[in-house]
């Protein structure tokens, strides 16, 4: 049975990441460490025969992909795909991560993180609020665009008999895709910047290979 191997990469470290700031669909440049991480990962994957690369429309993901592909042996076609952009925190973008979930708990008068211990994505269902934060993304919409986006590119790859896809995206997107498509997988924390999560798709099921591995940890 034909399968497609999917390499899902979180973008390089940004200034907002380094400062512990809620980033979402706001964008900040890669740090020096973010550049270096992308270059090192590109060097590690330089011989991987990438049939198609997809990237979020946010700058930090596109910078990461450009740095990676500059190290690659052969050019890979690139398509920008909005479905893989990060979750939108609305008015809370730019908040300090350390205080954000406390604010959510106070607003909803419940311990948001405790309530979401067995459902990673559930915590983001508290971010949208019709009155207090109408600019945030509804969790149902976020899940739908992730599901639609991944199935579109994976099924298209099978139709074209492509074997290796590279997707450069974001932390919550990576964990969200795993929770949505890998049975019994429960995310806990966001993976490191410029880490790789790999799974395979055969037209019916997704099979997880490994999660959150940096260039130094990759099994090749």
Short mmCIF file of C-alpha atoms in Angstrom, two decimals:
data_model
loop_
_atom_site.label_atom_id
_atom_site.label_comp_id
_atom_site.label_asym_id
_atom_site.label_seq_id
_atom_site.Cartn_x
_atom_site.Cartn_y
_atom_site.Cartn_z
CA UNK A 1 0.00 0.00 0.00
CA UNK A 2 1.32 3.42 -0.93
CA UNK A 3 2.12 5.75 1.94
CA UNK A 4 3.34 9.32 2.21
CA UNK A 5 5.84 10.34 4.88
CA UNK A 6 5.01 13.70 6.47
CA UNK A 7 7.66 15.75 8.27
CA UNK A 8 6.04 18.43 10.41
CA UNK A 9 8.41 21.14 11.64
CA UNK A 10 7.86 23.87 14.20
CA UNK A 11 9.39 27.20 13.12
CA UNK A 12 12.64 28.55 14.55
CA UNK A 13 12.79 30.51 17.79
CA UNK A 14 11.45 34.07 17.54
CA UNK A 15 11.90 37.18 19.66
CA UNK A 16 8.44 36.61 21.14
CA UNK A 17 9.37 33.00 21.98
CA UNK A 18 12.54 34.15 23.71
CA UNK A 19 10.63 36.77 25.72
CA UNK A 20 7.83 34.38 26.73
CA UNK A 21 5.14 36.29 24.88
CA UNK A 22 1.87 34.93 23.49
CA UNK A 23 2.48 35.00 19.74
CA UNK A 24 -0.34 33.33 17.81
CA UNK A 25 -0.88 35.05 14.48
CA UNK A 26 1.20 38.05 15.49
CA UNK A 27 4.65 37.74 14.00
CA UNK A 28 8.13 38.48 15.25
CA UNK A 29 11.47 37.79 13.56
CA UNK A 30 13.61 34.76 14.19
CA UNK A 31 16.35 35.18 16.76
CA UNK A 32 19.96 34.26 16.03
CA UNK A 33 19.24 30.91 17.67
CA UNK A 34 16.17 30.55 15.46
CA UNK A 35 18.25 31.11 12.33
CA UNK A 36 20.89 28.67 13.49
CA UNK A 37 18.33 26.03 14.39
CA UNK A 38 16.72 26.26 10.95
CA UNK A 39 20.09 26.02 9.21
CA UNK A 40 21.13 23.00 11.29
CA UNK A 41 17.83 21.24 10.61
CA UNK A 42 18.17 21.99 6.90
CA UNK A 43 21.64 20.46 6.91
CA UNK A 44 20.31 17.39 8.69
CA UNK A 45 17.53 16.94 6.13
CA UNK A 46 19.62 17.95 3.11
CA UNK A 47 19.42 14.51 1.44
CA UNK A 48 15.72 13.93 2.16
CA UNK A 49 13.90 13.72 -1.20
CA UNK A 50 11.20 16.32 -0.54
CA UNK A 51 8.44 16.09 -3.16
CA UNK A 52 6.51 19.10 -1.86
CA UNK A 53 6.99 21.65 0.93
CA UNK A 54 4.11 23.47 2.58
CA UNK A 55 4.44 26.45 4.88
CA UNK A 56 2.24 28.67 7.00
CA UNK A 57 1.64 32.16 5.66
CA UNK A 58 3.25 33.68 8.77
CA UNK A 59 6.73 35.15 8.34
CA UNK A 60 8.49 33.13 11.04
CA UNK A 61 7.52 29.85 9.37
CA UNK A 62 8.49 31.09 5.92
CA UNK A 63 11.89 32.33 7.15
CA UNK A 64 12.48 28.92 8.74
CA UNK A 65 11.64 27.06 5.53
CA UNK A 66 13.81 29.35 3.40
CA UNK A 67 16.80 28.75 5.65
CA UNK A 68 16.19 25.00 5.64
CA UNK A 69 15.82 24.70 1.89
CA UNK A 70 18.95 26.79 1.30
CA UNK A 71 20.86 23.81 2.76
CA UNK A 72 19.02 21.20 0.69
CA UNK A 73 20.67 19.28 -2.13
CA UNK A 74 17.82 19.70 -4.59
CA UNK A 75 15.13 22.40 -4.94
CA UNK A 76 11.70 21.58 -3.55
CA UNK A 77 8.44 23.16 -4.74
CA UNK A 78 6.88 25.33 -2.03
CA UNK A 79 3.24 26.17 -1.43
CA UNK A 80 2.03 28.65 1.18
CA UNK A 81 -0.98 27.23 3.00
CA UNK A 82 -3.00 29.37 5.38
CA UNK A 83 -4.52 26.27 6.99
CA UNK A 84 -1.21 25.73 8.79
CA UNK A 85 -0.99 29.18 10.39
CA UNK A 86 -0.95 29.39 14.19
CA UNK A 87 -3.99 29.69 16.45
CA UNK A 88 -5.29 33.26 16.80
CA UNK A 89 -5.37 34.49 20.41
CA UNK A 90 -7.12 37.72 19.46
CA UNK A 91 -6.73 40.52 22.00
CA UNK A 92 -4.40 38.42 24.16
CA UNK A 93 -1.62 38.28 21.60
CA UNK A 94 1.39 40.03 23.10
CA UNK A 95 0.50 38.98 26.67
CA UNK A 96 3.08 37.28 28.84
CA UNK A 97 2.68 33.49 28.72
CA UNK A 98 3.24 33.33 32.48
CA UNK A 99 0.04 35.28 33.17
CA UNK A 100 -2.15 34.35 30.24
CA UNK A 101 -3.76 31.17 31.56
CA UNK A 102 -4.31 32.76 34.97
CA UNK A 103 -6.26 35.50 33.21
CA UNK A 104 -8.28 32.88 31.35
CA UNK A 105 -9.09 31.08 34.59
CA UNK A 106 -10.16 34.32 36.28
CA UNK A 107 -12.36 35.31 33.35
CA UNK A 108 -14.13 31.94 33.22
CA UNK A 109 -14.00 31.32 36.99
CA UNK A 110 -12.48 27.88 36.56
CA UNK A 111 -9.01 26.32 36.41
CA UNK A 112 -8.61 26.19 32.64
CA UNK A 113 -5.43 24.11 32.53
CA UNK A 114 -6.70 21.63 35.12
CA UNK A 115 -9.91 21.18 33.15
CA UNK A 116 -7.91 20.48 29.98
CA UNK A 117 -5.43 17.96 31.40
CA UNK A 118 -6.84 15.12 29.31
CA UNK A 119 -7.62 17.27 26.25
CA UNK A 120 -4.78 19.53 25.12
CA UNK A 121 -6.84 21.50 22.63
CA UNK A 122 -9.70 22.09 25.07
CA UNK A 123 -7.78 24.91 26.79
CA UNK A 124 -7.99 26.98 23.61
CA UNK A 125 -11.75 26.75 23.71
CA UNK A 126 -11.62 29.28 26.57
CA UNK A 127 -9.73 31.95 24.61
CA UNK A 128 -12.55 33.08 22.35
CA UNK A 129 -15.20 35.08 24.19
CA UNK A 130 -18.08 36.77 22.39
CA UNK A 131 -17.82 39.89 24.55
CA UNK A 132 -14.28 39.95 25.97
CA UNK A 133 -12.29 38.50 23.05
CA UNK A 134 -14.34 38.25 19.84
CA UNK A 135 -11.22 38.53 17.65
CA UNK A 136 -9.86 35.18 18.84
CA UNK A 137 -10.32 32.01 16.83
CA UNK A 138 -13.09 29.64 17.86
CA UNK A 139 -11.74 26.19 18.71
CA UNK A 140 -14.17 24.50 16.32
CA UNK A 141 -12.86 26.66 13.45
CA UNK A 142 -9.25 25.94 14.38
CA UNK A 143 -9.83 22.18 14.44
CA UNK A 144 -11.69 22.29 11.14
CA UNK A 145 -8.96 24.14 9.26
CA UNK A 146 -6.29 21.78 10.61
CA UNK A 147 -8.25 18.67 9.64
CA UNK A 148 -9.11 20.02 6.20
CA UNK A 149 -5.60 21.29 5.54
CA UNK A 150 -3.76 18.11 6.41
CA UNK A 151 -6.16 15.80 4.60
CA UNK A 152 -5.96 17.98 1.49
CA UNK A 153 -2.18 17.85 1.23
CA UNK A 154 -1.90 14.20 2.29
CA UNK A 155 -4.51 12.94 -0.17
CA UNK A 156 -3.08 15.09 -2.96
CA UNK A 157 0.34 13.57 -2.28
CA UNK A 158 -1.07 10.07 -2.66
CA UNK A 159 -2.81 11.03 -5.90
CA UNK A 160 0.48 12.39 -7.27
CA UNK A 161 2.42 9.40 -5.88
CA UNK A 162 4.55 11.70 -3.77
CA UNK A 163 6.47 10.05 -0.94
CA UNK A 164 7.81 12.86 1.25
CA UNK A 165 6.06 16.04 2.39
CA UNK A 166 7.60 18.80 4.50
CA UNK A 167 5.28 21.11 6.45
CA UNK A 168 6.70 24.07 8.40
CA UNK A 169 4.16 25.36 10.87
CA UNK A 170 3.67 26.23 14.55
CA UNK A 171 3.63 24.73 18.03
CA UNK A 172 -0.10 24.54 18.68
CA UNK A 173 -0.73 23.40 15.12
CA UNK A 174 1.70 20.49 15.49
CA UNK A 175 0.12 19.34 18.74
CA UNK A 176 -3.36 19.92 17.37
CA UNK A 177 -2.73 17.73 14.33
CA UNK A 178 -1.38 14.96 16.52
CA UNK A 179 -4.38 15.06 18.81
CA UNK A 180 -6.81 15.12 15.88
CA UNK A 181 -5.24 12.37 13.77
CA UNK A 182 -3.25 10.03 16.02
CA UNK A 183 -5.51 7.72 18.08
CA UNK A 184 -4.82 7.74 21.82
CA UNK A 185 -2.12 10.39 21.51
CA UNK A 186 -2.49 13.10 24.13
CA UNK A 187 -0.22 16.14 23.78
CA UNK A 188 1.11 17.71 26.96
CA UNK A 189 3.53 20.51 26.08
CA UNK A 190 4.62 22.42 22.98
CA UNK A 191 7.62 20.85 21.22
CA UNK A 192 10.91 22.76 20.84
CA UNK A 193 11.49 25.20 18.02
CA UNK A 194 12.90 23.64 14.82
CA UNK A 195 11.88 20.17 15.98
CA UNK A 196 10.47 17.50 13.68
CA UNK A 197 7.41 15.33 14.16
CA UNK A 198 6.98 12.55 11.61
CA UNK A 199 4.05 10.37 10.65
CA UNK A 200 2.88 8.37 7.65
CA UNK A 201 -0.47 8.33 5.84
CA UNK A 202 -1.85 5.51 3.69
CA UNK A 203 -5.12 7.07 2.59
CA UNK A 204 -7.02 5.84 5.62
CA UNK A 205 -4.89 6.11 8.73
CA UNK A 206 -2.03 8.17 10.13
CA UNK A 207 0.80 6.27 11.82
CA UNK A 208 3.07 8.18 14.20
CA UNK A 209 6.81 7.63 13.90
CA UNK A 210 8.36 10.15 16.31
CA UNK A 211 7.59 13.52 17.89
CA UNK A 212 9.43 16.72 18.67
CA UNK A 213 12.96 15.70 17.71
CA UNK A 214 15.61 18.37 17.17
CA UNK A 215 18.31 18.05 14.51
CA UNK A 216 20.63 16.42 17.05
CA UNK A 217 17.98 13.87 18.05
CA UNK A 218 16.81 12.73 14.62
CA UNK A 219 17.30 8.98 14.00
CA UNK A 220 19.41 9.36 10.86
#
